[in-house]
Amino acid sequence: MIEIRDAGAADGDALGEIHAAAWGAAYGPFFTPEFAAAGIADRRTRWHGRAADGPGTVLLALAGGRPLALSWYRASDARPSGAAEILSFYAHPDGWGTGVSAALMTATLARLRTDGFTTAHLWTLRDTPRSRRFYAKSGFAETGASRPCDFGDGRPLEQVEYERDCGDDGPRELFA
């Protein structure tokens, strides 16, 4: 059973573990082992404030009672009114392929609609095929925009932008 709910300050450790494990698996190979280890450690501690006081909404997905995925969104700073930016969408590697990410994306899009957003956009690394396939299956399309992202090691990695309308649930096969 998958449960999706608003995250709160008490979920900071669970959110941090999801983010750290997912980031380490997906992004860690792009960095030196030392830098990756520091990045993983840092991600374990950043969610208490975001879930409690941060701008935007943090949703937490649990499967069988275990926290396995998170999404964080807010009104877009780069788009006109009515647009949201999904700032983070991570699933713990233990949840990959279980449907928890698809359920969370469905819930995130429904919540965006409820909150009055008509479109959503997000950025992901160009060289992460798993995330890019997931966003495409979720109904997002590349905008053609890209940007460098420096995670702090002085070697920027290229991000690509995706967007979609929030008015429907996207491709049915993802949610079957």
GROMACS .gro file of N, CA and C in nm:
model
  528
    1MET      N    1   0.084  -0.118   0.000
    1MET     CA    2   0.000   0.000   0.000
    1MET      C    3   0.089   0.125   0.000
    2ILE      N    4   0.055   0.220  -0.085
    2ILE     CA    5   0.131   0.345  -0.095
    2ILE      C    6   0.048   0.457  -0.035
    3GLU      N    7   0.109   0.531   0.054
    3GLU     CA    8   0.046   0.646   0.119
    3GLU      C    9   0.125   0.771   0.079
    4ILE      N   10   0.052   0.876   0.040
    4ILE     CA   11   0.115   1.005   0.009
    4ILE      C   12   0.058   1.107   0.107
    5ARG      N   13   0.147   1.183   0.170
    5ARG     CA   14   0.100   1.285   0.265
    5ARG      C   15   0.195   1.403   0.267
    6ASP      N   16   0.148   1.513   0.325
    6ASP     CA   17   0.234   1.629   0.347
    6ASP      C   18   0.343   1.589   0.447
    7ALA      N   19   0.463   1.633   0.421
    7ALA     CA   20   0.574   1.609   0.513
    7ALA      C   21   0.580   1.723   0.614
    8GLY      N   22   0.626   1.691   0.733
    8GLY     CA   23   0.643   1.791   0.837
    8GLY      C   24   0.783   1.782   0.896
    9ALA      N   25   0.809   1.867   0.993
    9ALA     CA   26   0.942   1.872   1.055
    9ALA      C   27   0.984   1.737   1.111
   10ALA      N   28   0.891   1.660   1.162
   10ALA     CA   29   0.924   1.529   1.218
   10ALA      C   30   0.972   1.431   1.111
   11ASP      N   31   0.950   1.463   0.983
   11ASP     CA   32   0.992   1.376   0.873
   11ASP      C   33   1.131   1.411   0.820
   12GLY      N   34   1.198   1.507   0.881
   12GLY     CA   35   1.326   1.554   0.829
   12GLY      C   36   1.429   1.444   0.809
   13ASP      N   37   1.440   1.351   0.905
   13ASP     CA   38   1.538   1.244   0.891
   13ASP      C   39   1.502   1.151   0.775
   14ALA      N   40   1.375   1.116   0.761
   14ALA     CA   41   1.332   1.028   0.652
   14ALA      C   42   1.353   1.096   0.517
   15LEU      N   43   1.318   1.223   0.507
   15LEU     CA   44   1.339   1.296   0.382
   15LEU      C   45   1.487   1.302   0.349
   16GLY      N   46   1.569   1.328   0.449
   16GLY     CA   47   1.713   1.334   0.428
   16GLY      C   48   1.771   1.201   0.381
   17GLU      N   49   1.722   1.092   0.437
   17GLU     CA   50   1.770   0.960   0.395
   17GLU      C   51   1.730   0.930   0.251
   18ILE      N   52   1.607   0.963   0.215
   18ILE     CA   53   1.563   0.943   0.076
   18ILE      C   54   1.652   1.023  -0.018
   19HIS      N   55   1.669   1.152   0.012
   19HIS     CA   56   1.748   1.240  -0.075
   19HIS      C   57   1.892   1.191  -0.084
   20ALA      N   58   1.952   1.157   0.029
   20ALA     CA   59   2.092   1.114   0.030
   20ALA      C   60   2.111   0.985  -0.050
   21ALA      N   61   2.026   0.887  -0.029
   21ALA     CA   62   2.040   0.760  -0.099
   21ALA      C   63   2.018   0.776  -0.249
   22ALA      N   64   1.914   0.850  -0.286
   22ALA     CA   65   1.885   0.870  -0.429
   22ALA      C   66   1.994   0.952  -0.496
   23TRP      N   67   2.036   1.061  -0.432
   23TRP     CA   68   2.141   1.146  -0.490
   23TRP      C   69   2.271   1.069  -0.503
   24GLY      N   70   2.304   0.991  -0.403
   24GLY     CA   71   2.427   0.913  -0.408
   24GLY      C   72   2.426   0.812  -0.522
   25ALA      N   73   2.314   0.746  -0.543
   25ALA     CA   74   2.304   0.645  -0.649
   25ALA      C   75   2.303   0.709  -0.787
   26ALA      N   76   2.230   0.818  -0.802
   26ALA     CA   77   2.214   0.879  -0.934
   26ALA      C   78   2.324   0.979  -0.969
   27TYR      N   79   2.368   1.058  -0.871
   27TYR     CA   80   2.462   1.166  -0.899
   27TYR      C   81   2.603   1.138  -0.851
   28GLY      N   82   2.616   1.054  -0.749
   28GLY     CA   83   2.747   1.025  -0.692
   28GLY      C   84   2.853   0.987  -0.794
   29PRO      N   85   2.820   0.905  -0.896
   29PRO     CA   86   2.922   0.865  -0.993
   29PRO      C   87   2.984   0.980  -1.072
   30PHE      N   88   2.923   1.098  -1.070
   30PHE     CA   89   2.976   1.212  -1.144
   30PHE      C   90   3.089   1.283  -1.068
   31PHE      N   91   3.110   1.247  -0.943
   31PHE     CA   92   3.203   1.320  -0.856
   31PHE      C   93   3.312   1.229  -0.801
   32THR      N   94   3.415   1.291  -0.745
   32THR     CA   95   3.516   1.213  -0.676
   32THR      C   96   3.449   1.145  -0.555
   33PRO      N   97   3.503   1.034  -0.509
   33PRO     CA   98   3.442   0.967  -0.393
   33PRO      C   99   3.431   1.057  -0.270
   34GLU      N  100   3.531   1.141  -0.248
   34GLU     CA  101   3.528   1.229  -0.131
   34GLU      C  102   3.417   1.334  -0.143
   35PHE      N  103   3.406   1.394  -0.262
   35PHE     CA  104   3.303   1.496  -0.282
   35PHE      C  105   3.164   1.433  -0.275
   36ALA      N  106   3.147   1.316  -0.335
   36ALA     CA  107   3.018   1.246  -0.330
   36ALA      C  108   2.979   1.214  -0.186
   37ALA      N  109   3.073   1.165  -0.108
   37ALA     CA  110   3.044   1.132   0.033
   37ALA      C  111   3.000   1.255   0.111
   38ALA      N  112   3.067   1.368   0.087
   38ALA     CA  113   3.028   1.493   0.155
   38ALA      C  114   2.890   1.538   0.109
   39GLY      N  115   2.860   1.523  -0.020
   39GLY     CA  116   2.728   1.560  -0.072
   39GLY      C  117   2.617   1.475  -0.013
   40ILE      N  118   2.643   1.347   0.001
   40ILE     CA  119   2.545   1.256   0.060
   40ILE      C  120   2.520   1.295   0.206
   41ALA      N  121   2.625   1.320   0.280
   41ALA     CA  122   2.612   1.358   0.421
   41ALA      C  123   2.533   1.488   0.435
   42ASP      N  124   2.561   1.585   0.349
   42ASP     CA  125   2.492   1.714   0.354
   42ASP      C  126   2.342   1.698   0.327
   43ARG      N  127   2.306   1.612   0.235
   43ARG     CA  128   2.166   1.595   0.200
   43ARG      C  129   2.085   1.530   0.311
   44ARG      N  130   2.150   1.462   0.401
   44ARG     CA  131   2.078   1.400   0.513
   44ARG      C  132   2.026   1.504   0.614
   45THR      N  133   2.082   1.625   0.612
   45THR     CA  134   2.049   1.723   0.716
   45THR      C  135   1.969   1.844   0.666
   46ARG      N  136   1.936   1.852   0.541
   46ARG     CA  137   1.874   1.975   0.491
   46ARG      C  138   1.722   1.980   0.494
   47TRP      N  139   1.654   1.875   0.532
   47TRP     CA  140   1.509   1.869   0.512
   47TRP      C  141   1.424   1.911   0.631
   48HIS      N  142   1.480   1.919   0.750
   48HIS     CA  143   1.398   1.957   0.866
   48HIS      C  144   1.336   2.094   0.846
   49GLY      N  145   1.416   2.191   0.809
   49GLY     CA  146   1.365   2.327   0.788
   49GLY      C  147   1.274   2.338   0.668
   50ARG      N  148   1.309   2.271   0.559
   50ARG     CA  149   1.225   2.278   0.439
   50ARG      C  150   1.085   2.222   0.466
   51ALA      N  151   1.078   2.112   0.535
   51ALA     CA  152   0.949   2.051   0.561
   51ALA      C  153   0.866   2.133   0.660
   52ALA      N  154   0.933   2.199   0.753
   52ALA     CA  155   0.861   2.275   0.855
   52ALA      C  156   0.828   2.417   0.812
   53ASP      N  157   0.927   2.488   0.759
   53ASP     CA  158   0.912   2.630   0.735
   53ASP      C  159   0.942   2.674   0.593
   54GLY      N  160   0.997   2.585   0.514
   54GLY     CA  161   1.045   2.625   0.383
   54GLY      C  162   0.934   2.670   0.290
   55PRO      N  163   0.972   2.747   0.192
   55PRO     CA  164   0.871   2.784   0.094
   55PRO      C  165   0.832   2.662   0.013
   56GLY      N  166   0.707   2.654  -0.021
   56GLY     CA  167   0.659   2.545  -0.104
   56GLY      C  168   0.601   2.431  -0.023
   57THR      N  169   0.577   2.322  -0.094
   57THR     CA  170   0.512   2.204  -0.038
   57THR      C  171   0.603   2.084  -0.054
   58VAL      N  172   0.617   2.007   0.053
   58VAL     CA  173   0.694   1.883   0.049
   58VAL      C  174   0.595   1.768   0.071
   59LEU      N  175   0.593   1.674  -0.023
   59LEU     CA  176   0.510   1.554  -0.010
   59LEU      C  177   0.601   1.435   0.012
   60LEU      N  178   0.552   1.341   0.091
   60LEU     CA  179   0.627   1.220   0.126
   60LEU      C  180   0.544   1.099   0.085
   61ALA      N  181   0.608   1.004   0.017
   61ALA     CA  182   0.542   0.879  -0.022
   61ALA      C  183   0.598   0.766   0.061
   62LEU      N  184   0.508   0.686   0.117
   62LEU     CA  185   0.546   0.570   0.197
   62LEU      C  186   0.488   0.446   0.131
   63ALA      N  187   0.565   0.340   0.127
   63ALA     CA  188   0.518   0.212   0.076
   63ALA      C  189   0.532   0.110   0.188
   64GLY      N  190   0.422   0.050   0.226
   64GLY     CA  191   0.426  -0.043   0.338
   64GLY      C  192   0.471   0.024   0.466
   65GLY      N  193   0.445   0.152   0.481
   65GLY     CA  194   0.483   0.229   0.598
   65GLY      C  195   0.625   0.284   0.595
   66ARG      N  196   0.703   0.247   0.494
   66ARG     CA  197   0.841   0.295   0.484
   66ARG      C  198   0.849   0.418   0.394
   67PRO      N  199   0.908   0.528   0.440
   67PRO     CA  200   0.926   0.646   0.354
   67PRO      C  201   1.022   0.613   0.240
   68LEU      N  202   0.976   0.634   0.113
   68LEU     CA  203   1.059   0.597  -0.001
   68LEU      C  204   1.072   0.705  -0.108
   69ALA      N  205   0.991   0.810  -0.106
   69ALA     CA  206   1.002   0.911  -0.211
   69ALA      C  207   0.953   1.046  -0.159
   70LEU      N  208   1.007   1.152  -0.221
   70LEU     CA  209   0.967   1.287  -0.182
   70LEU      C  210   0.955   1.375  -0.306
   71SER      N  211   0.868   1.474  -0.295
   71SER     CA  212   0.863   1.581  -0.395
   71SER      C  213   0.853   1.714  -0.320
   72TRP      N  214   0.913   1.816  -0.381
   72TRP     CA  215   0.911   1.950  -0.323
   72TRP      C  216   0.887   2.047  -0.437
   73TYR      N  217   0.782   2.130  -0.424
   73TYR     CA  218   0.752   2.227  -0.529
   73TYR      C  219   0.708   2.359  -0.467
   74ARG      N  220   0.714   2.461  -0.550
   74ARG     CA  221   0.662   2.593  -0.513
   74ARG      C  222   0.635   2.671  -0.641
   75ALA      N  223   0.579   2.789  -0.626
   75ALA     CA  224   0.556   2.875  -0.742
   75ALA      C  225   0.690   2.902  -0.810
   76SER      N  226   0.689   2.899  -0.941
   76SER     CA  227   0.812   2.917  -1.017
   76SER      C  228   0.858   3.062  -1.013
   77ASP      N  229   0.988   3.079  -0.992
   77ASP     CA  230   1.049   3.212  -1.000
   77ASP      C  231   1.078   3.250  -1.145
   78ALA      N  232   1.079   3.151  -1.234
   78ALA     CA  233   1.122   3.174  -1.372
   78ALA      C  234   1.006   3.176  -1.472
   79ARG      N  235   0.885   3.151  -1.426
   79ARG     CA  236   0.770   3.143  -1.515
   79ARG      C  237   0.662   3.239  -1.467
   80PRO      N  238   0.567   3.267  -1.555
   80PRO     CA  239   0.457   3.355  -1.514
   80PRO      C  240   0.369   3.290  -1.407
   81SER      N  241   0.281   3.370  -1.352
   81SER     CA  242   0.186   3.323  -1.252
   81SER      C  243   0.113   3.199  -1.304
   82GLY      N  244   0.088   3.105  -1.216
   82GLY     CA  245   0.021   2.982  -1.254
   82GLY      C  246   0.115   2.867  -1.282
   83ALA      N  247   0.245   2.894  -1.279
   83ALA     CA  248   0.344   2.789  -1.305
   83ALA      C  249   0.414   2.751  -1.174
   84ALA      N  250   0.440   2.623  -1.161
   84ALA     CA  251   0.514   2.572  -1.045
   84ALA      C  252   0.646   2.514  -1.092
   85GLU      N  253   0.742   2.511  -1.002
   85GLU     CA  254   0.867   2.441  -1.027
   85GLU      C  255   0.878   2.326  -0.928
   86ILE      N  256   0.900   2.207  -0.978
   86ILE     CA  257   0.930   2.094  -0.893
   86ILE      C  258   1.080   2.101  -0.867
   87LEU      N  259   1.114   2.138  -0.746
   87LEU     CA  260   1.253   2.162  -0.709
   87LEU      C  261   1.328   2.033  -0.677
   88SER      N  262   1.258   1.937  -0.622
   88SER     CA  263   1.318   1.808  -0.589
   88SER      C  264   1.214   1.699  -0.608
   89PHE      N  265   1.259   1.590  -0.667
   89PHE     CA  266   1.176   1.470  -0.680
   89PHE      C  267   1.273   1.353  -0.671
   90TYR      N  268   1.273   1.285  -0.558
   90TYR     CA  269   1.369   1.177  -0.533
   90TYR      C  270   1.298   1.054  -0.479
   91ALA      N  271   1.346   0.939  -0.522
   91ALA     CA  272   1.300   0.812  -0.466
   91ALA      C  273   1.421   0.733  -0.419
   92HIS      N  274   1.409   0.676  -0.302
   92HIS     CA  275   1.515   0.589  -0.249
   92HIS      C  276   1.534   0.474  -0.347
   93PRO      N  277   1.657   0.434  -0.374
   93PRO     CA  278   1.680   0.322  -0.467
   93PRO      C  279   1.601   0.195  -0.432
   94ASP      N  280   1.572   0.173  -0.304
   94ASP     CA  281   1.491   0.057  -0.266
   94ASP      C  282   1.350   0.065  -0.322
   95GLY      N  283   1.306   0.186  -0.360
   95GLY     CA  284   1.172   0.205  -0.415
   95GLY      C  285   1.168   0.207  -0.567
   96TRP      N  286   1.283   0.207  -0.632
   96TRP     CA  287   1.285   0.212  -0.778
   96TRP      C  288   1.215   0.089  -0.835
   97GLY      N  289   1.125   0.113  -0.928
   97GLY     CA  290   1.054   0.006  -0.995
   97GLY      C  291   0.933  -0.048  -0.919
   98THR      N  292   0.901   0.011  -0.804
   98THR     CA  293   0.789  -0.038  -0.723
   98THR      C  294   0.657   0.033  -0.750
   99GLY      N  295   0.661   0.144  -0.822
   99GLY     CA  296   0.541   0.224  -0.845
   99GLY      C  297   0.526   0.340  -0.749
  100VAL      N  298   0.612   0.349  -0.648
  100VAL     CA  299   0.599   0.457  -0.551
  100VAL      C  300   0.626   0.593  -0.616
  101SER      N  301   0.721   0.600  -0.709
  101SER     CA  302   0.749   0.727  -0.776
  101SER      C  303   0.632   0.770  -0.864
  102ALA      N  304   0.574   0.676  -0.937
  102ALA     CA  305   0.459   0.708  -1.022
  102ALA      C  306   0.342   0.756  -0.937
  103ALA      N  307   0.318   0.689  -0.824
  103ALA     CA  308   0.210   0.732  -0.735
  103ALA      C  309   0.236   0.871  -0.680
  104LEU      N  310   0.361   0.899  -0.644
  104LEU     CA  311   0.395   1.031  -0.592
  104LEU      C  312   0.380   1.138  -0.700
  105MET      N  313   0.422   1.108  -0.822
  105MET     CA  314   0.407   1.207  -0.928
  105MET      C  315   0.259   1.235  -0.955
  106THR      N  316   0.177   1.130  -0.956
  106THR     CA  317   0.032   1.149  -0.974
  106THR      C  318  -0.023   1.240  -0.864
  107ALA      N  319   0.016   1.213  -0.740
  107ALA     CA  320  -0.031   1.295  -0.628
  107ALA      C  321   0.023   1.437  -0.635
  108THR      N  322   0.148   1.452  -0.675
  108THR     CA  323   0.207   1.585  -0.687
  108THR      C  324   0.133   1.667  -0.792
  109LEU      N  325   0.105   1.608  -0.908
  109LEU     CA  326   0.032   1.679  -1.013
  109LEU      C  327  -0.110   1.714  -0.968
  110ALA      N  328  -0.176   1.623  -0.897
  110ALA     CA  329  -0.310   1.653  -0.845
  110ALA      C  330  -0.304   1.768  -0.746
  111ARG      N  331  -0.205   1.767  -0.661
  111ARG     CA  332  -0.190   1.875  -0.562
  111ARG      C  333  -0.159   2.007  -0.630
  112LEU      N  334  -0.075   2.003  -0.734
  112LEU     CA  335  -0.047   2.126  -0.810
  112LEU      C  336  -0.176   2.184  -0.866
  113ARG      N  337  -0.261   2.098  -0.923
  113ARG     CA  338  -0.390   2.145  -0.977
  113ARG      C  339  -0.474   2.206  -0.866
  114THR      N  340  -0.483   2.136  -0.753
  114THR     CA  341  -0.561   2.185  -0.640
  114THR      C  342  -0.509   2.319  -0.592
  115ASP      N  343  -0.378   2.337  -0.596
  115ASP     CA  344  -0.315   2.462  -0.552
  115ASP      C  345  -0.325   2.573  -0.658
  116GLY      N  346  -0.388   2.544  -0.772
  116GLY     CA  347  -0.411   2.646  -0.874
  116GLY      C  348  -0.304   2.658  -0.980
  117PHE      N  349  -0.209   2.566  -0.985
  117PHE     CA  350  -0.105   2.572  -1.087
  117PHE      C  351  -0.154   2.508  -1.216
  118THR      N  352  -0.117   2.567  -1.328
  118THR     CA  353  -0.159   2.515  -1.458
  118THR      C  354  -0.046   2.443  -1.531
  119THR      N  355   0.078   2.478  -1.500
  119THR     CA  356   0.194   2.411  -1.559
  119THR      C  357   0.299   2.386  -1.452
  120ALA      N  358   0.387   2.292  -1.483
  120ALA     CA  359   0.499   2.263  -1.393
  120ALA      C  360   0.624   2.242  -1.477
  121HIS      N  361   0.737   2.283  -1.422
  121HIS     CA  362   0.865   2.256  -1.488
  121HIS      C  363   0.964   2.209  -1.383
  122LEU      N  364   1.072   2.146  -1.432
  122LEU     CA  365   1.176   2.094  -1.344
  122LEU      C  366   1.305   2.082  -1.424
  123TRP      N  367   1.414   2.065  -1.352
  123TRP     CA  368   1.546   2.046  -1.412
  123TRP      C  369   1.603   1.913  -1.364
  124THR      N  370   1.672   1.843  -1.453
  124THR     CA  371   1.741   1.720  -1.417
  124THR      C  372   1.871   1.713  -1.495
  125LEU      N  373   1.965   1.635  -1.445
  125LEU     CA  374   2.092   1.624  -1.515
  125LEU      C  375   2.074   1.558  -1.651
  126ARG      N  376   2.144   1.611  -1.750
  126ARG     CA  377   2.139   1.557  -1.886
  126ARG      C  378   2.179   1.409  -1.888
  127ASP      N  379   2.276   1.372  -1.809
  127ASP     CA  380   2.332   1.237  -1.814
  127ASP      C  381   2.273   1.141  -1.711
  128THR      N  382   2.145   1.158  -1.679
  128THR     CA  383   2.076   1.065  -1.589
  128THR      C  384   1.957   1.005  -1.665
  129PRO      N  385   1.981   0.902  -1.744
  129PRO     CA  386   1.874   0.846  -1.828
  129PRO      C  387   1.754   0.793  -1.750
  130ARG      N  388   1.775   0.741  -1.630
  130ARG     CA  389   1.662   0.689  -1.552
  130ARG      C  390   1.563   0.801  -1.520
  131SER      N  391   1.613   0.914  -1.470
  131SER     CA  392   1.522   1.024  -1.435
  131SER      C  393   1.458   1.082  -1.560
  132ARG      N  394   1.532   1.092  -1.667
  132ARG     CA  395   1.476   1.149  -1.790
  132ARG      C  396   1.365   1.060  -1.846
  133ARG      N  397   1.383   0.929  -1.841
  133ARG     CA  398   1.276   0.838  -1.885
  133ARG      C  399   1.154   0.852  -1.796
  134PHE      N  400   1.176   0.861  -1.666
  134PHE     CA  401   1.064   0.875  -1.573
  134PHE      C  402   0.983   1.001  -1.603
  135TYR      N  403   1.052   1.113  -1.620
  135TYR     CA  404   0.979   1.238  -1.646
  135TYR      C  405   0.904   1.232  -1.779
  136ALA      N  406   0.963   1.172  -1.879
  136ALA     CA  407   0.894   1.158  -2.008
  136ALA      C  408   0.770   1.069  -1.992
  137LYS      N  409   0.781   0.958  -1.921
  137LYS     CA  410   0.665   0.871  -1.897
  137LYS      C  411   0.559   0.941  -1.814
  138SER      N  412   0.601   1.039  -1.734
  138SER     CA  413   0.508   1.116  -1.651
  138SER      C  414   0.443   1.229  -1.727
  139GLY      N  415   0.468   1.240  -1.857
  139GLY     CA  416   0.403   1.342  -1.938
  139GLY      C  417   0.481   1.471  -1.954
  140PHE      N  418   0.602   1.476  -1.901
  140PHE     CA  419   0.686   1.595  -1.917
  140PHE      C  420   0.757   1.588  -2.051
  141ALA      N  421   0.784   1.703  -2.110
  141ALA     CA  422   0.859   1.711  -2.236
  141ALA      C  423   0.974   1.808  -2.217
  142GLU      N  424   1.083   1.780  -2.285
  142GLU     CA  425   1.197   1.871  -2.281
  142GLU      C  426   1.158   2.005  -2.343
  143THR      N  427   1.206   2.112  -2.283
  143THR     CA  428   1.179   2.246  -2.337
  143THR      C  429   1.286   2.290  -2.435
  144GLY      N  430   1.400   2.224  -2.434
  144GLY     CA  431   1.515   2.266  -2.515
  144GLY      C  432   1.611   2.353  -2.437
  145ALA      N  433   1.570   2.394  -2.317
  145ALA     CA  434   1.657   2.477  -2.234
  145ALA      C  435   1.756   2.389  -2.157
  146SER      N  436   1.875   2.440  -2.137
  146SER     CA  437   1.974   2.371  -2.055
  146SER      C  438   2.052   2.477  -1.978
  147ARG      N  439   2.119   2.430  -1.873
  147ARG     CA  440   2.199   2.521  -1.791
  147ARG      C  441   2.306   2.441  -1.719
  148PRO      N  442   2.417   2.505  -1.688
  148PRO     CA  443   2.518   2.437  -1.607
  148PRO      C  444   2.477   2.443  -1.460
  149CYS      N  445   2.511   2.341  -1.387
  149CYS     CA  446   2.484   2.338  -1.242
  149CYS      C  447   2.612   2.294  -1.172
  150ASP      N  448   2.665   2.381  -1.089
  150ASP     CA  449   2.786   2.350  -1.013
  150ASP      C  450   2.742   2.306  -0.874
  151PHE      N  451   2.767   2.182  -0.841
  151PHE     CA  452   2.730   2.127  -0.711
  151PHE      C  453   2.830   2.165  -0.603
  152GLY      N  454   2.932   2.243  -0.640
  152GLY     CA  455   3.029   2.290  -0.543
  152GLY      C  456   3.171   2.240  -0.564
  153ASP      N  457   3.190   2.157  -0.665
  153ASP     CA  458   3.325   2.107  -0.690
  153ASP      C  459   3.395   2.180  -0.804
  154GLY      N  460   3.331   2.284  -0.858
  154GLY     CA  461   3.391   2.363  -0.964
  154GLY      C  462   3.385   2.300  -1.102
  155ARG      N  463   3.312   2.189  -1.114
  155ARG     CA  464   3.297   2.122  -1.244
  155ARG      C  465   3.148   2.113  -1.277
  156PRO      N  466   3.092   2.217  -1.337
  156PRO     CA  467   2.948   2.218  -1.363
  156PRO      C  468   2.903   2.100  -1.451
  157LEU      N  469   2.786   2.050  -1.419
  157LEU     CA  470   2.721   1.946  -1.497
  157LEU      C  471   2.600   2.008  -1.566
  158GLU      N  472   2.567   1.959  -1.683
  158GLU     CA  473   2.458   2.016  -1.763
  158GLU      C  474   2.323   1.961  -1.717
  159GLN      N  475   2.229   2.052  -1.692
  159GLN     CA  476   2.092   2.016  -1.661
  159GLN      C  477   2.004   2.048  -1.781
  160VAL      N  478   1.898   1.971  -1.798
  160VAL     CA  479   1.798   1.997  -1.901
  160VAL      C  480   1.664   2.021  -1.832
  161GLU      N  481   1.582   2.101  -1.897
  161GLU     CA  482   1.453   2.138  -1.840
  161GLU      C  483   1.341   2.058  -1.905
  162TYR      N  484   1.244   2.021  -1.821
  162TYR     CA  485   1.121   1.954  -1.866
  162TYR      C  486   1.002   2.035  -1.816
  163GLU      N  487   0.890   2.024  -1.888
  163GLU     CA  488   0.768   2.090  -1.842
  163GLU      C  489   0.647   2.010  -1.888
  164ARG      N  490   0.535   2.038  -1.825
  164ARG     CA  491   0.409   1.977  -1.866
  164ARG      C  492   0.293   2.057  -1.810
  165ASP      N  493   0.178   2.035  -1.868
  165ASP     CA  494   0.053   2.093  -1.822
  165ASP      C  495   0.008   2.015  -1.698
  166CYS      N  496  -0.052   2.082  -1.603
  166CYS     CA  497  -0.100   2.013  -1.482
  166CYS      C  498  -0.246   1.970  -1.496
  167GLY      N  499  -0.305   1.989  -1.612
  167GLY     CA  500  -0.448   1.966  -1.629
  167GLY      C  501  -0.492   1.823  -1.644
  168ASP      N  502  -0.402   1.729  -1.662
  168ASP     CA  503  -0.442   1.590  -1.672
  168ASP      C  504  -0.339   1.502  -1.603
  169ASP      N  505  -0.366   1.372  -1.599
  169ASP     CA  506  -0.279   1.279  -1.528
  169ASP      C  507  -0.164   1.227  -1.611
  170GLY      N  508  -0.155   1.267  -1.737
  170GLY     CA  509  -0.045   1.221  -1.821
  170GLY      C  510  -0.070   1.084  -1.878
  171PRO      N  511   0.032   1.021  -1.929
  171PRO     CA  512   0.016   0.891  -1.995
  171PRO      C  513  -0.044   0.786  -1.902
  172ARG      N  514  -0.145   0.716  -1.948
  172ARG     CA  515  -0.216   0.617  -1.866
  172ARG      C  516  -0.127   0.499  -1.830
  173GLU      N  517  -0.036   0.458  -1.919
  173GLU     CA  518   0.041   0.338  -1.891
  173GLU      C  519   0.132   0.354  -1.768
  174LEU      N  520   0.169   0.477  -1.735
  174LEU     CA  521   0.253   0.498  -1.617
  174LEU      C  522   0.175   0.467  -1.491
  175PHE      N  523   0.045   0.492  -1.493
  175PHE     CA  524  -0.034   0.485  -1.372
  175PHE      C  525  -0.123   0.361  -1.366
  176ALA      N  526  -0.105   0.271  -1.460
  176ALA     CA  527  -0.190   0.150  -1.462
  176ALA      C  528  -0.148   0.054  -1.353
   0.00000   0.00000   0.00000
